[in-house]
Amino acid sequence: MKTNSIVLATLGVALLFLTSCLGKNNPDYSNYYTGIVTVKTNPTTKAVYLQLNEKTTLLPTNLKEHPTKGKEVRALVNYKDDKKAPHEGYTKAVHVLGLKEILTKNMVPSKEDNNAAYGKDPIGLGKEQCLIEDGYLTIIFSARYGDSKKPHEINLVSGVDPKDPYTLELRHNAKGDTNARTIARAYAAFSLKDLPDTKGEKKALKIRFVTETGSQTINLDYVSGKKADPKAALPANRSIGDIVVE
């Protein structure tokens, strides 16, 4: 198995395979890549393509229909190069083996009472579980859950510090599902498009959140429009948990 710069080693197990899109033939899994992409639509041709990072675009040659029905989202992808197919101006053509949409949201504005509006339940998050790429903050977070039928809610709140627009709060609302002993992990991605342009300067993107032991802040380097760091990676030993978030 080959991997790219944003590898998740357990991705192949976690993916939901698109049997309706991939056809009936069994693909060859002996030489495939895994990663996180942005699923986009070409505004002119309406064709779907995958933005691997700011420099690399992938043209999926075997998708019969748009996997996210036209929505721009972050997604986990499992693919192999399709060297025989034309890539029509994209970096390369690929054969998608599996794709799983990541919960993708815009930031939400700060309210008079953010505890009431967005919740104050604890979550777990580390700096190594955060990736800024292609205008999105993608995270793997953990939380306690008990009722798999009751979705929790996760939001990234802007405007929490009038003096610093790059200070954000990650808010978790367990919707009353707070007495569970089970800890699960989940992915979420947030668009950073509403942040002020850094004009090429590096800013400290501060992510505040509440854990079971108190408040914490993660500082991330942020430059709007910056090319992806090929060394940046979400941890390879994580897999998608059973927690349902919205």
C-alpha positions as MATLAB code, in Angstrom:
seq = 'MKTNSIVLATLGVALLFLTSCLGKNNPDYSNYYTGIVTVKTNPTTKAVYLQLNEKTTLLPTNLKEHPTKGKEVRALVNYKDDKKAPHEGYTKAVHVLGLKEILTKNMVPSKEDNNAAYGKDPIGLGKEQCLIEDGYLTIIFSARYGDSKKPHEINLVSGVDPKDPYTLELRHNAKGDTNARTIARAYAAFSLKDLPDTKGEKKALKIRFVTETGSQTINLDYVSGKKADPKAALPANRSIGDIVVE';
ca = [
       0.000    0.000    0.000;
       1.358    3.401   -0.960;
       0.445    6.534    0.957;
       0.465   10.245    0.219;
       1.358   13.172    2.486;
      -1.868   13.084    4.496;
      -2.075    9.364    5.100;
      -4.496    7.572    7.378;
      -3.306    4.002    7.636;
      -6.696    2.699    8.775;
      -8.607    4.460    6.018;
      -9.047    1.379    3.861;
     -10.979   -0.365    6.626;
     -13.096    2.669    7.466;
     -14.206    3.634    3.950;
     -17.725    3.043    2.742;
     -17.335    1.734   -0.786;
     -19.458    3.348   -3.467;
     -20.812    0.220   -5.073;
     -23.408    2.172   -7.035;
     -20.666    4.311   -8.591;
     -17.794    1.885   -8.940;
     -19.544   -0.771  -10.978;
     -19.542   -4.536  -10.614;
     -15.876   -5.308  -11.331;
     -13.702   -5.972   -8.316;
     -10.884   -3.354   -8.202;
      -7.248   -4.250   -7.639;
      -6.260   -3.153   -4.124;
      -2.575   -4.082   -4.434;
      -1.432   -0.546   -5.249;
      -3.593    2.228   -3.818;
      -3.350    5.584   -2.062;
      -5.283    7.029    0.852;
      -5.853   10.622    1.846;
      -8.156   13.513    2.628;
      -9.537   15.569   -0.261;
     -12.017   18.306   -1.003;
     -14.769   17.099   -3.338;
     -15.375   19.901   -5.829;
     -17.347   20.583   -8.997;
     -15.854   22.210  -12.082;
     -17.967   25.380  -12.566;
     -17.751   25.117  -16.366;
     -18.079   21.410  -17.117;
     -19.902   20.451  -13.871;
     -17.549   17.473  -13.606;
     -16.556   16.284  -10.154;
     -12.891   16.438   -9.170;
     -10.886   15.970   -5.973;
      -8.554   18.610   -4.543;
      -5.807   16.661   -2.785;
      -3.979   19.838   -1.781;
      -3.499   23.305   -3.238;
      -1.151   21.886   -5.884;
      -2.760   18.568   -6.782;
      -6.135   17.838   -8.396;
      -7.488   14.367   -9.125;
      -9.957   13.547  -11.911;
     -11.969   10.441  -10.930;
     -12.632    8.448  -14.094;
     -15.034    5.844  -12.720;
     -17.668    7.821  -10.808;
     -21.000    7.496  -12.592;
     -22.628   10.182  -10.461;
     -21.535   12.975   -8.133;
     -20.672   11.280   -4.814;
     -21.901   14.206   -2.681;
     -24.672   15.455   -4.982;
     -22.859   18.653   -5.913;
     -21.865   19.691   -2.376;
     -18.288   20.803   -1.700;
     -17.132   18.706    1.232;
     -14.022   17.199    2.722;
     -13.798   13.432    2.359;
     -11.648   10.396    3.059;
     -10.639    8.785   -0.229;
      -9.078    5.531   -1.338;
      -7.812    5.551   -4.936;
      -5.274    4.320   -7.461;
      -3.765    6.105  -10.452;
      -5.526    5.594  -13.774;
      -2.508    6.076  -16.017;
      -4.310    5.128  -19.219;
      -7.020    7.779  -18.889;
      -6.624   11.432  -19.981;
      -6.616   13.856  -17.076;
      -7.944   16.839  -19.048;
      -6.001   19.617  -17.313;
      -6.085   18.058  -13.840;
      -2.891   16.795  -12.193;
      -3.768   13.168  -12.858;
      -6.630   10.773  -13.461;
      -7.522    8.283  -10.736;
      -9.780    5.305  -10.137;
     -11.678    5.826   -6.874;
     -11.955    2.666   -4.775;
     -13.871    4.250   -1.908;
     -14.933    7.620   -0.599;
     -16.477    8.658    2.717;
     -17.797   12.159    3.276;
     -16.512   14.025    6.337;
     -18.937   16.271    8.194;
     -18.151   19.650    6.605;
     -19.494   22.916    7.993;
     -19.010   26.656    7.873;
     -18.007   28.485   11.024;
     -20.878   29.897   13.071;
     -21.005   33.374   14.655;
     -20.561   33.982   18.343;
     -23.813   34.531   20.264;
     -24.625   36.370   23.466;
     -24.662   33.003   25.252;
     -22.520   30.472   23.392;
     -23.087   27.849   26.079;
     -26.804   27.897   25.370;
     -26.408   28.280   21.607;
     -23.679   25.729   20.916;
     -23.184   23.688   24.081;
     -20.323   23.344   26.553;
     -19.778   19.583   26.708;
     -16.175   18.329   26.840;
     -14.239   16.965   23.884;
     -10.746   15.614   23.336;
      -8.446   17.108   20.706;
      -4.695   17.337   20.181;
      -2.610   19.515   17.902;
      -1.526   16.437   15.955;
      -5.184   15.760   15.217;
      -5.632   19.041   13.327;
      -4.883   19.711    9.671;
      -5.216   23.059    7.870;
      -5.378   22.486    4.136;
      -7.246   23.831    1.089;
      -9.019   26.458    3.202;
     -10.370   23.966    5.739;
      -9.570   22.940    9.290;
     -10.006   19.167    9.457;
      -9.920   17.486   12.864;
     -10.273   14.129   14.570;
     -11.887   14.659   17.958;
     -13.104   12.338   20.692;
     -16.141   12.482   22.967;
     -18.201   10.278   25.229;
     -21.374    8.836   23.809;
     -23.994    6.326   24.844;
     -26.962    6.561   22.503;
     -25.812    5.950   18.914;
     -29.194    7.152   17.651;
     -28.803   10.580   19.252;
     -26.484   12.800   17.185;
     -24.152   15.170   18.961;
     -23.415   18.608   17.511;
     -19.996   20.128   16.812;
     -19.367   23.741   15.748;
     -16.447   26.083   15.210;
     -17.408   29.515   16.546;
     -15.877   32.745   15.213;
     -15.983   36.224   16.716;
     -15.302   35.081   20.276;
     -12.479   37.607   20.740;
     -13.225   41.117   19.404;
      -9.491   41.882   19.325;
      -8.411   38.732   17.483;
     -10.482   37.261   14.636;
      -8.155   34.247   14.509;
      -9.280   33.066   17.940;
     -12.007   30.442   17.529;
     -13.920   28.127   19.843;
     -14.725   24.493   19.155;
     -18.084   23.771   20.761;
     -19.627   20.371   21.490;
     -23.277   19.799   22.329;
     -23.924   16.213   23.446;
     -27.696   16.819   23.368;
     -28.033   15.330   26.852;
     -25.993   12.208   26.037;
     -23.474   12.975   28.783;
     -23.421    9.972   31.119;
     -21.783    7.450   28.809;
     -18.503    5.662   29.477;
     -17.761    4.875   25.836;
     -15.312    7.177   24.063;
     -15.541    7.441   20.275;
     -13.730    9.469   17.648;
     -15.094   11.302   14.641;
     -13.917   13.548   11.837;
     -15.163   17.075   11.172;
     -14.048   19.809    8.784;
     -14.710   23.543    8.960;
     -14.334   26.094    6.194;
     -12.027   28.986    7.111;
     -13.123   31.144    4.170;
     -14.722   33.776    6.430;
     -11.493   34.543    8.284;
      -9.724   37.789    7.326;
      -7.024   37.500    4.666;
      -3.635   37.220    6.368;
      -1.986   38.898    3.338;
       0.820   36.383    3.365;
       1.620   36.738    7.055;
       1.628   33.783    9.425;
      -1.050   34.074   12.105;
      -1.658   31.989   15.200;
      -5.015   30.283   14.736;
      -6.154   29.660   18.307;
      -8.693   26.886   18.866;
     -10.256   27.027   22.339;
     -12.319   24.125   23.703;
     -13.364   22.426   26.925;
     -12.028   19.035   28.017;
     -12.996   16.906   30.993;
     -10.143   18.498   32.936;
     -10.744   22.116   31.966;
     -10.257   24.624   29.170;
      -7.497   24.212   26.597;
      -6.166   26.139   23.594;
      -4.383   24.771   20.538;
      -2.260   27.173   18.478;
      -1.916   26.403   14.766;
       0.064   28.231   12.101;
      -2.305   29.787    9.573;
      -1.641   31.656    6.340;
      -4.651   32.179    4.086;
      -3.993   30.740    0.647;
      -0.788   29.040    1.760;
       0.279   25.954   -0.164;
      -0.075   22.725    1.758;
       2.864   21.526    3.816;
       3.699   18.055    2.433;
       4.815   16.995    5.909;
       1.486   17.862    7.525;
      -0.467   14.768    8.463;
      -3.337   13.587   10.539;
      -2.286   10.693   12.779;
      -2.015    7.330   11.083;
      -3.327    5.319   14.038;
      -6.808    6.805   14.070;
     -10.001    5.311   12.695;
     -13.537    6.604   12.483;
     -15.537    5.955   15.637;
     -19.240    5.344   15.986;
     -20.135    8.754   17.319;
     -22.693   10.542   15.154;
     -22.273   14.309   14.840;
     -24.037   17.057   12.952;
];
